PDB file of C-alpha atoms and ligand atoms in Angstrom:
ATOM      1  CA  MET A   1       2.685 -16.004   1.466  1.00 93.00           C
ATOM      2  CA  LYS A   2       1.313 -13.497   4.207  1.00 96.00           C
ATOM      3  CA  THR A   3       0.461 -14.973   7.588  1.00 98.00           C
ATOM      4  CA  HIS A   4       0.196 -12.375  10.078  1.00 98.00           C
ATOM      5  CA  ALA A   5      -1.491  -8.670  10.715  1.00 98.00           C
ATOM      6  CA  LEU A   6      -1.003  -6.377  13.554  1.00 98.00           C
ATOM      7  CA  VAL A   7      -3.889  -4.027  14.028  1.00 99.00           C
ATOM      8  CA  ARG A   8      -4.655  -1.328  17.199  1.00 99.00           C
ATOM      9  CA  LEU A   9      -8.258  -0.964  18.114  1.00 98.00           C
ATOM     10  CA  PRO A  10      -9.659   2.511  17.925  1.00 98.00           C
ATOM     11  CA  GLY A  11     -10.261   4.404  21.066  1.00 98.00           C
ATOM     12  CA  ALA A  12     -12.524   6.951  22.111  1.00 98.00           C
ATOM     13  CA  SER A  13      -9.888   9.585  21.291  1.00 98.00           C
ATOM     14  CA  PHE A  14     -10.301   8.535  17.475  1.00 98.00           C
ATOM     15  CA  ALA A  15     -12.968  11.286  17.539  1.00 97.00           C
ATOM     16  CA  ARG A  16      -9.918  13.706  17.458  1.00 97.00           C
ATOM     17  CA  ALA A  17      -7.885  12.084  14.638  1.00 98.00           C
ATOM     18  CA  ILE A  18      -6.203  14.313  12.271  1.00 98.00           C
ATOM     19  CA  SER A  19      -8.371  14.997   9.187  1.00 97.00           C
ATOM     20  CA  SER A  20      -8.662  17.178   6.403  1.00 95.00           C
ATOM     21  CA  THR A  21     -12.305  16.758   6.037  1.00 91.00           C
ATOM     22  CA  ALA A  22     -14.931  18.374   8.119  1.00 89.00           C
ATOM     23  CA  ALA A  23     -16.681  15.312   9.061  1.00 93.00           C
ATOM     24  CA  ALA A  24     -16.198  14.090  12.441  1.00 92.00           C
ATOM     25  CA  PRO A  25     -15.880  10.234  12.903  1.00 97.00           C
ATOM     26  CA  ASP A  26     -18.540   8.141  14.755  1.00 98.00           C
ATOM     27  CA  VAL A  27     -16.288   6.445  17.199  1.00 98.00           C
ATOM     28  CA  ALA A  28     -18.821   3.587  17.981  1.00 98.00           C
ATOM     29  CA  LEU A  29     -19.341   2.807  14.256  1.00 98.00           C
ATOM     30  CA  ALA A  30     -15.597   2.999  13.545  1.00 98.00           C
ATOM     31  CA  GLN A  31     -15.200   0.273  16.344  1.00 98.00           C
ATOM     32  CA  ALA A  32     -17.824  -1.739  14.584  1.00 98.00           C
ATOM     33  CA  GLN A  33     -16.140  -1.263  11.115  1.00 99.00           C
ATOM     34  CA  HIS A  34     -12.752  -2.222  12.636  1.00 99.00           C
ATOM     35  CA  ALA A  35     -14.210  -5.526  13.962  1.00 99.00           C
ATOM     36  CA  GLU A  36     -15.506  -6.318  10.292  1.00 98.00           C
ATOM     37  CA  TYR A  37     -11.872  -5.293   9.045  1.00 99.00           C
ATOM     38  CA  ARG A  38     -10.477  -7.772  11.495  1.00 99.00           C
ATOM     39  CA  GLN A  39     -12.635 -10.440  10.348  1.00 98.00           C
ATOM     40  CA  ALA A  40     -11.844  -9.635   6.762  1.00 98.00           C
ATOM     41  CA  LEU A  41      -8.020 -10.214   7.703  1.00 98.00           C
ATOM     42  CA  ALA A  42      -8.761 -13.554   9.134  1.00 98.00           C
ATOM     43  CA  ALA A  43     -10.877 -14.560   6.042  1.00 98.00           C
ATOM     44  CA  ALA A  44      -7.811 -13.636   4.035  1.00 98.00           C
ATOM     45  CA  GLY A  45      -5.864 -16.383   6.146  1.00 98.00           C
ATOM     46  CA  LEU A  46      -4.068 -14.043   8.575  1.00 98.00           C
ATOM     47  CA  THR A  47      -3.468 -14.571  12.230  1.00 98.00           C
ATOM     48  CA  VAL A  48      -4.772 -11.091  13.663  1.00 98.00           C
ATOM     49  CA  GLU A  49      -2.740  -9.533  16.513  1.00 98.00           C
ATOM     50  CA  ILE A  50      -4.357  -6.979  18.340  1.00 98.00           C
ATOM     51  CA  LEU A  51      -3.096  -4.129  20.296  1.00 98.00           C
ATOM     52  CA  PRO A  52      -5.507  -2.382  22.783  1.00 98.00           C
ATOM     53  CA  ALA A  53      -6.554   1.271  21.934  1.00 98.00           C
ATOM     54  CA  ASP A  54      -3.956   3.907  23.174  1.00 98.00           C
ATOM     55  CA  GLU A  55      -6.001   7.093  24.211  1.00 98.00           C
ATOM     56  CA  ARG A  56      -2.942   9.122  24.112  1.00 98.00           C
ATOM     57  CA  TYR A  57      -2.905   8.766  20.219  1.00 98.00           C
ATOM     58  CA  PRO A  58      -6.100   9.479  18.498  1.00 98.00           C
ATOM     59  CA  ASP A  59      -4.687   8.185  15.040  1.00 98.00           C
ATOM     60  CA  GLY A  60      -3.296   5.198  16.716  1.00 98.00           C
ATOM     61  CA  CYS A  61      -5.388   2.718  15.030  1.00 99.00           C
ATOM     62  CA  PHE A  62      -3.576   3.841  11.543  1.00 98.00           C
ATOM     63  CA  VAL A  63      -0.794   1.321  12.710  1.00 98.00           C
ATOM     64  CA  GLU A  64       0.679   0.936   9.164  1.00 98.00           C
ATOM     65  CA  ASP A  65       2.172   4.376   9.639  1.00 98.00           C
ATOM     66  CA  THR A  66       4.505   3.360  12.538  1.00 98.00           C
ATOM     67  CA  ALA A  67       6.660   0.642  10.673  1.00 98.00           C
ATOM     68  CA  VAL A  68       7.786  -0.902   7.279  1.00 98.00           C
ATOM     69  CA  ILE A  69       8.399  -4.592   7.206  1.00 95.00           C
ATOM     70  CA  ALA A  70      10.221  -5.585   4.218  1.00 91.00           C
ATOM     71  CA  GLY A  71      13.006  -8.117   3.255  1.00 83.00           C
ATOM     72  CA  GLY A  72      12.463  -9.880   6.914  1.00 87.00           C
ATOM     73  CA  THR A  73      13.225  -6.613   8.567  1.00 91.00           C
ATOM     74  CA  ALA A  74      11.198  -4.048  10.352  1.00 96.00           C
ATOM     75  CA  VAL A  75      12.006  -0.439  10.063  1.00 97.00           C
ATOM     76  CA  ILE A  76      10.306   1.590  13.076  1.00 98.00           C
ATOM     77  CA  CYS A  77       9.091   4.885  11.785  1.00 98.00           C
ATOM     78  CA  ARG A  78       9.463   8.417  13.008  1.00 98.00           C
ATOM     79  CA  PRO A  79       6.082   9.688  12.225  1.00 98.00           C
ATOM     80  CA  GLY A  80       5.980  13.419  10.507  1.00 98.00           C
ATOM     81  CA  ALA A  81       2.970  14.376  12.334  1.00 98.00           C
ATOM     82  CA  ALA A  82       4.028  15.548  15.691  1.00 98.00           C
ATOM     83  CA  SER A  83       0.813  14.166  17.710  1.00 98.00           C
ATOM     84  CA  ARG A  84       1.627  10.821  16.173  1.00 98.00           C
ATOM     85  CA  ARG A  85       5.299  10.554  17.515  1.00 98.00           C
ATOM     86  CA  GLY A  86       5.378   7.912  20.210  1.00 98.00           C
ATOM     87  CA  GLU A  87       2.610   5.660  18.529  1.00 98.00           C
ATOM     88  CA  GLU A  88       5.486   3.423  17.455  1.00 98.00           C
ATOM     89  CA  ALA A  89       7.003   2.323  20.688  1.00 98.00           C
ATOM     90  CA  THR A  90       4.421  -0.349  21.458  1.00 98.00           C
ATOM     91  CA  VAL A  91       4.483  -1.511  17.751  1.00 98.00           C
ATOM     92  CA  ALA A  92       8.622  -1.684  18.268  1.00 98.00           C
ATOM     93  CA  GLN A  93       8.042  -3.524  21.314  1.00 98.00           C
ATOM     94  CA  PHE A  94       5.481  -6.178  19.700  1.00 98.00           C
ATOM     95  CA  LEU A  95       7.811  -6.627  16.624  1.00 98.00           C
ATOM     96  CA  ALA A  96      11.344  -6.818  18.664  1.00 97.00           C
ATOM     97  CA  GLY A  97      11.984 -10.568  18.662  1.00 90.00           C
ATOM     98  CA  ARG A  98       9.840 -11.189  15.628  1.00 96.00           C
ATOM     99  CA  PHE A  99      12.179  -9.244  13.366  1.00 95.00           C
ATOM    100  CA  PRO A 100      15.472  -7.386  13.238  1.00 94.00           C
ATOM    101  CA  LEU A 101      14.897  -3.736  13.968  1.00 96.00           C
ATOM    102  CA  ALA A 102      15.915  -0.452  12.776  1.00 95.00           C
ATOM    103  CA  ARG A 103      14.779   3.075  13.347  1.00 97.00           C
ATOM    104  CA  ILE A 104      14.285   6.250  11.635  1.00 98.00           C
ATOM    105  CA  VAL A 105      15.601   8.774  13.950  1.00 98.00           C
ATOM    106  CA  ARG A 106      15.718  12.851  13.847  1.00 98.00           C
ATOM    107  CA  PRO A 107      15.909  14.543  11.534  1.00 98.00           C
ATOM    108  CA  GLY A 108      14.309  11.995   9.352  1.00 98.00           C
ATOM    109  CA  THR A 109      10.647  11.467   9.337  1.00 98.00           C
ATOM    110  CA  LEU A 110       8.838   8.489   7.698  1.00 98.00           C
ATOM    111  CA  GLU A 111       5.459   7.186   7.814  1.00 98.00           C
ATOM    112  CA  GLY A 112       4.502   3.712   6.641  1.00 98.00           C
ATOM    113  CA  GLY A 113       1.603   4.827   4.430  1.00 98.00           C
ATOM    114  CA  ASP A 114       4.170   6.503   2.210  1.00 98.00           C
ATOM    115  CA  VAL A 115       6.074   3.130   1.590  1.00 98.00           C
ATOM    116  CA  ILE A 116       5.145   0.730  -1.401  1.00 97.00           C
ATOM    117  CA  VAL A 117       7.006  -2.341  -1.198  1.00 94.00           C
ATOM    118  CA  ALA A 118       6.725  -3.902  -4.927  1.00 93.00           C
ATOM    119  CA  ALA A 119       8.255  -7.042  -6.314  1.00 86.00           C
ATOM    120  CA  ASP A 120      11.539  -5.517  -7.527  1.00 88.00           C
ATOM    121  CA  ARG A 121      11.596  -1.900  -5.878  1.00 91.00           C
ATOM    122  CA  VAL A 122      10.498   0.183  -2.901  1.00 94.00           C
ATOM    123  CA  LEU A 123       8.590   3.391  -3.728  1.00 96.00           C
ATOM    124  CA  VAL A 124       8.526   6.090  -1.043  1.00 97.00           C
ATOM    125  CA  GLY A 125       6.289   9.138  -1.183  1.00 98.00           C
ATOM    126  CA  ARG A 126       8.117  12.243  -0.337  1.00 98.00           C
ATOM    127  CA  SER A 127       5.171  13.873   1.453  1.00 98.00           C
ATOM    128  CA  ALA A 128       4.039  16.435   4.194  1.00 97.00           C
ATOM    129  CA  ARG A 129       4.959  13.313   6.598  1.00 98.00           C
ATOM    130  CA  THR A 130       7.991  11.778   5.090  1.00 98.00           C
ATOM    131  CA  ASN A 131      11.162  13.768   4.310  1.00 98.00           C
ATOM    132  CA  ALA A 132      14.386  13.023   2.270  1.00 98.00           C
ATOM    133  CA  ALA A 133      16.418  12.231   5.495  1.00 98.00           C
ATOM    134  CA  GLY A 134      13.567   9.724   6.478  1.00 98.00           C
ATOM    135  CA  ILE A 135      14.023   8.038   2.948  1.00 97.00           C
ATOM    136  CA  ALA A 136      17.651   8.127   3.004  1.00 96.00           C
ATOM    137  CA  GLN A 137      17.814   6.221   6.337  1.00 96.00           C
ATOM    138  CA  LEU A 138      15.132   3.550   4.907  1.00 95.00           C
ATOM    139  CA  VAL A 139      17.655   2.922   2.245  1.00 92.00           C
ATOM    140  CA  VAL A 140      20.371   2.296   4.602  1.00 91.00           C
ATOM    141  CA  ALA A 141      18.059   0.146   7.021  1.00 91.00           C
ATOM    142  CA  LEU A 142      17.026  -2.169   4.242  1.00 87.00           C
ATOM    143  CA  ALA A 143      20.437  -2.646   2.965  1.00 82.00           C
ATOM    144  CA  ASP A 144      21.902  -3.261   6.489  1.00 76.00           C
ATOM    145  CA  LEU A 145      19.437  -5.509   7.933  1.00 68.00           C
ATOM    146  CA  SER A 146      18.333  -7.631   5.162  1.00 62.00           C
ATOM    147  CA  GLY A 147      21.908  -8.535   4.254  1.00 63.00           C
ATOM    148  CA  LEU A 148      20.704  -8.777   0.775  1.00 63.00           C
ATOM    149  CA  ALA A 149      21.287  -6.638  -2.137  1.00 70.00           C
ATOM    150  CA  PRO A 150      18.747  -3.845  -1.432  1.00 71.00           C
ATOM    151  CA  PRO A 151      16.093  -3.371  -3.977  1.00 80.00           C
ATOM    152  CA  PRO A 152      16.246   0.284  -5.676  1.00 86.00           C
ATOM    153  CA  VAL A 153      14.379   2.755  -3.855  1.00 89.00           C
ATOM    154  CA  TYR A 154      12.551   5.662  -5.710  1.00 91.00           C
ATOM    155  CA  ALA A 155      11.169   8.655  -4.119  1.00 94.00           C
ATOM    156  CA  VAL A 156       7.902   9.634  -5.348  1.00 95.00           C
ATOM    157  CA  PRO A 157       6.653  13.189  -4.756  1.00 95.00           C
ATOM    158  CA  VAL A 158       3.016  13.325  -3.101  1.00 96.00           C
ATOM    159  CA  ALA A 159       0.737  16.178  -3.784  1.00 91.00           C
ATOM    160  CA  GLY A 160      -2.889  16.300  -3.390  1.00 91.00           C
ATOM    161  CA  CYS A 161      -3.211  13.435  -0.913  1.00 95.00           C
ATOM    162  CA  LEU A 162      -1.920  12.616   2.576  1.00 97.00           C
ATOM    163  CA  HIS A 163       0.403   9.371   1.703  1.00 98.00           C
ATOM    164  CA  LEU A 164       1.632   7.689  -1.483  1.00 98.00           C
ATOM    165  CA  LYS A 165      -0.529   4.657  -0.571  1.00 98.00           C
ATOM    166  CA  THR A 166      -3.598   7.171  -0.722  1.00 98.00           C
ATOM    167  CA  ALA A 167      -2.872   7.276  -4.513  1.00 97.00           C
ATOM    168  CA  ALA A 168      -1.269   3.937  -5.391  1.00 98.00           C
ATOM    169  CA  THR A 169      -0.896   0.471  -3.970  1.00 98.00           C
ATOM    170  CA  TYR A 170       0.956  -2.664  -5.004  1.00 98.00           C
ATOM    171  CA  ILE A 171      -1.406  -5.717  -5.272  1.00 98.00           C
ATOM    172  CA  GLY A 172       1.110  -8.257  -6.372  1.00 97.00           C
ATOM    173  CA  HIS A 173       1.461  -9.936  -9.831  1.00 96.00           C
ATOM    174  CA  ASN A 174       3.718  -7.088 -10.817  1.00 96.00           C
ATOM    175  CA  THR A 175       0.448  -4.857 -10.700  1.00 97.00           C
ATOM    176  CA  VAL A 176      -0.138  -1.362  -9.140  1.00 97.00           C
ATOM    177  CA  LEU A 177      -3.457  -0.016  -8.490  1.00 98.00           C
ATOM    178  CA  ALA A 178      -3.644   3.786  -8.657  1.00 98.00           C
ATOM    179  CA  ILE A 179      -5.463   6.975  -9.421  1.00 97.00           C
ATOM    180  CA  ALA A 180      -5.152   8.078 -12.956  1.00 95.00           C
ATOM    181  CA  THR A 181      -2.611  10.807 -12.180  1.00 92.00           C
ATOM    182  CA  TYR A 182      -0.184   8.374 -10.658  1.00 93.00           C
ATOM    183  CA  ALA A 183      -0.922   5.322 -13.082  1.00 91.00           C
ATOM    184  CA  ASP A 184       1.753   6.257 -15.421  1.00 90.00           C
ATOM    185  CA  HIS A 185       4.451   7.694 -13.237  1.00 91.00           C
ATOM    186  CA  PRO A 186       7.971   6.821 -14.181  1.00 92.00           C
ATOM    187  CA  ALA A 187       8.567   5.153 -10.766  1.00 92.00           C
ATOM    188  CA  PHE A 188       6.027   2.431 -11.895  1.00 94.00           C
ATOM    189  CA  ALA A 189       7.532   1.511 -15.202  1.00 94.00           C
ATOM    190  CA  GLY A 190       7.652  -1.941 -15.803  1.00 94.00           C
ATOM    191  CA  LEU A 191       4.788  -2.801 -13.538  1.00 95.00           C
ATOM    192  CA  ASP A 192       1.217  -3.224 -14.877  1.00 95.00           C
ATOM    193  CA  ALA A 193      -0.738   0.040 -13.713  1.00 95.00           C
ATOM    194  CA  LEU A 194      -4.353  -0.409 -13.279  1.00 97.00           C
ATOM    195  CA  ALA A 195      -6.018   3.006 -13.011  1.00 97.00           C
ATOM    196  CA  VAL A 196      -9.150   3.295 -10.723  1.00 98.00           C
ATOM    197  CA  LEU A 197     -11.861   5.773 -12.153  1.00 98.00           C
ATOM    198  CA  ASP A 198     -11.570   9.355 -10.651  1.00 97.00           C
ATOM    199  CA  GLU A 199     -15.048   8.919  -8.898  1.00 98.00           C
ATOM    200  CA  GLU A 200     -13.547   5.595  -7.203  1.00 98.00           C
ATOM    201  CA  ALA A 201     -10.129   7.168  -6.357  1.00 98.00           C
ATOM    202  CA  TYR A 202     -10.392   6.158  -2.590  1.00 98.00           C
ATOM    203  CA  ALA A 203     -10.279   2.519  -3.737  1.00 98.00           C
ATOM    204  CA  ALA A 204      -6.694   3.073  -5.024  1.00 98.00           C
ATOM    205  CA  ASP A 205      -5.788   2.192  -1.415  1.00 98.00           C
ATOM    206  CA  ALA A 206      -6.174  -1.699  -1.511  1.00 98.00           C
ATOM    207  CA  LEU A 207      -4.722  -4.194   0.903  1.00 98.00           C
ATOM    208  CA  ALA A 208      -3.452  -7.126  -1.115  1.00 98.00           C
ATOM    209  CA  VAL A 209      -3.149 -10.364   0.995  1.00 98.00           C
ATOM    210  CA  ASP A 210      -1.538 -12.566  -1.571  1.00 96.00           C
ATOM    211  CA  ASP A 211      -4.493 -13.137  -4.187  1.00 96.00           C
ATOM    212  CA  THR A 212      -7.062 -11.707  -1.679  1.00 98.00           C
ATOM    213  CA  ILE A 213      -7.901  -7.880  -1.660  1.00 98.00           C
ATOM    214  CA  ILE A 214      -9.249  -6.009   1.067  1.00 98.00           C
ATOM    215  CA  LEU A 215     -11.062  -3.122  -0.644  1.00 98.00           C
ATOM    216  CA  PRO A 216     -13.307  -0.347   0.899  1.00 98.00           C
ATOM    217  CA  ALA A 217     -17.026  -1.171   0.209  1.00 98.00           C
ATOM    218  CA  GLY A 218     -18.820   1.102  -2.308  1.00 98.00           C
ATOM    219  CA  TYR A 219     -16.492   0.726  -5.189  1.00 98.00           C
ATOM    220  CA  PRO A 220     -18.222  -1.636  -7.759  1.00 98.00           C
ATOM    221  CA  ARG A 221     -16.122  -0.764 -10.834  1.00 98.00           C
ATOM    222  CA  THR A 222     -12.842  -1.330  -9.116  1.00 98.00           C
ATOM    223  CA  THR A 223     -14.192  -4.379  -7.460  1.00 98.00           C
ATOM    224  CA  SER A 224     -15.224  -5.748 -10.812  1.00 98.00           C
ATOM    225  CA  MET A 225     -12.037  -4.842 -12.231  1.00 98.00           C
ATOM    226  CA  LEU A 226      -9.972  -6.803  -9.727  1.00 98.00           C
ATOM    227  CA  ARG A 227     -12.386  -9.663  -9.812  1.00 98.00           C
ATOM    228  CA  ALA A 228     -12.107  -9.960 -13.684  1.00 97.00           C
ATOM    229  CA  ARG A 229      -8.448 -10.303 -13.147  1.00 97.00           C
ATOM    230  CA  GLY A 230      -8.734 -13.408 -10.798  1.00 97.00           C
ATOM    231  CA  PHE A 231      -8.399 -11.585  -7.356  1.00 98.00           C
ATOM    232  CA  THR A 232     -10.751 -12.466  -4.460  1.00 98.00           C
ATOM    233  CA  VAL A 233     -12.157  -9.321  -3.395  1.00 98.00           C
ATOM    234  CA  LEU A 234     -13.306  -8.520   0.160  1.00 98.00           C
ATOM    235  CA  PRO A 235     -15.144  -5.069   0.312  1.00 98.00           C
ATOM    236  CA  VAL A 236     -15.399  -3.751   3.902  1.00 98.00           C
ATOM    237  CA  PRO A 237     -16.923  -0.659   5.202  1.00 98.00           C
ATOM    238  CA  VAL A 238     -14.604   2.042   6.249  1.00 98.00           C
ATOM    239  CA  SER A 239     -16.547   5.316   5.994  1.00 98.00           C
ATOM    240  CA  GLU A 240     -15.297   6.227   9.483  1.00 98.00           C
ATOM    241  CA  PHE A 241     -11.597   5.923   8.937  1.00 98.00           C
ATOM    242  CA  ALA A 242     -11.923   7.664   5.591  1.00 98.00           C
ATOM    243  CA  LYS A 243     -13.281  10.670   7.588  1.00 98.00           C
ATOM    244  CA  ALA A 244      -9.726  10.689   9.273  1.00 98.00           C
ATOM    245  CA  ASP A 245      -7.903  10.389   5.775  1.00 98.00           C
ATOM    246  CA  GLY A 246      -7.340   6.654   6.436  1.00 98.00           C
ATOM    247  CA  GLY A 247      -7.962   3.560   4.117  1.00 98.00           C
ATOM    248  CA  VAL A 248      -7.643  -0.137   4.344  1.00 98.00           C
ATOM    249  CA  THR A 249      -3.913  -0.176   4.336  1.00 98.00           C
ATOM    250  CA  CYS A 250      -3.648   2.082   7.003  1.00 98.00           C
ATOM    251  CA  LEU A 251      -5.376  -0.015   9.559  1.00 99.00           C
ATOM    252  CA  SER A 252      -2.746  -2.935   9.776  1.00 99.00           C
ATOM    253  CA  LEU A 253       0.898  -4.100   9.241  1.00 98.00           C
ATOM    254  CA  ILE A 254       1.018  -7.347   7.522  1.00 98.00           C
ATOM    255  CA  TRP A 255       3.765  -9.802   6.962  1.00 97.00           C
TER     256      TRP A 255
HETATM  257  N1  LIG B 301      -5.494  10.746  10.385  1.00 71.45           N
HETATM  258  C1  LIG B 301      -4.286   9.934   9.796  1.00 71.45           C
HETATM  259  C2  LIG B 301      -3.140  10.925   9.660  1.00 71.45           C
HETATM  260  O1  LIG B 301      -3.400  11.988   9.644  1.00 71.45           O
HETATM  261  O2  LIG B 301      -2.299  10.413   9.849  1.00 71.45           O
END
């Protein structure tokens, strides 16, 4: 059962976040949407820990990319985006004492948005942000720190989107929610794959907190599909984060 979430407030510099879109985020609206997001985390039963905005890092609110929490351990990432390196320091400071820590080091790069921790396996996107050395270091860290037999780790090539979780997320109950082109990927074999409609592709990035799913607002078919399967769905507006290629998982670390 998940009990905690860590978030970082978006600051004024969020206007300069990395983006593949032409649309500039409205910072005041992003801050209001972030407040609604925090309310959704709390409504899902989590204690929400809040880091202040750090204006040095325009993308700093996408805190998911700075660490991977799995098997009772925290692996501090080394972001692939040069402008994001350093974001992980305050997150590591926060997590130290709560978890044993390992770190991804040069030449490895790894961003948490590429890491799906499923019931029996860890799937890692090999993307523009996460390289083979980073994936290899993650495998070692999970084995060394957990003291348990590590779950198998599968590298999944990522093309056409920023992170693996842009295309697929694990929502519990042995189930993956994914865009159609990823739903039958061999790395998901043995899991139930629910495909979102092409026009609702953005909703493939869903944040599962036990049986509650925080989903971007505006995706009615995905919402209905998940409710029909018994999930409680909390839709939250995240339009300003989408403009910076971010989604609902990107905005928190949960454990
Ligand atoms: N704007 C999110 C990222 O590029 O990491």
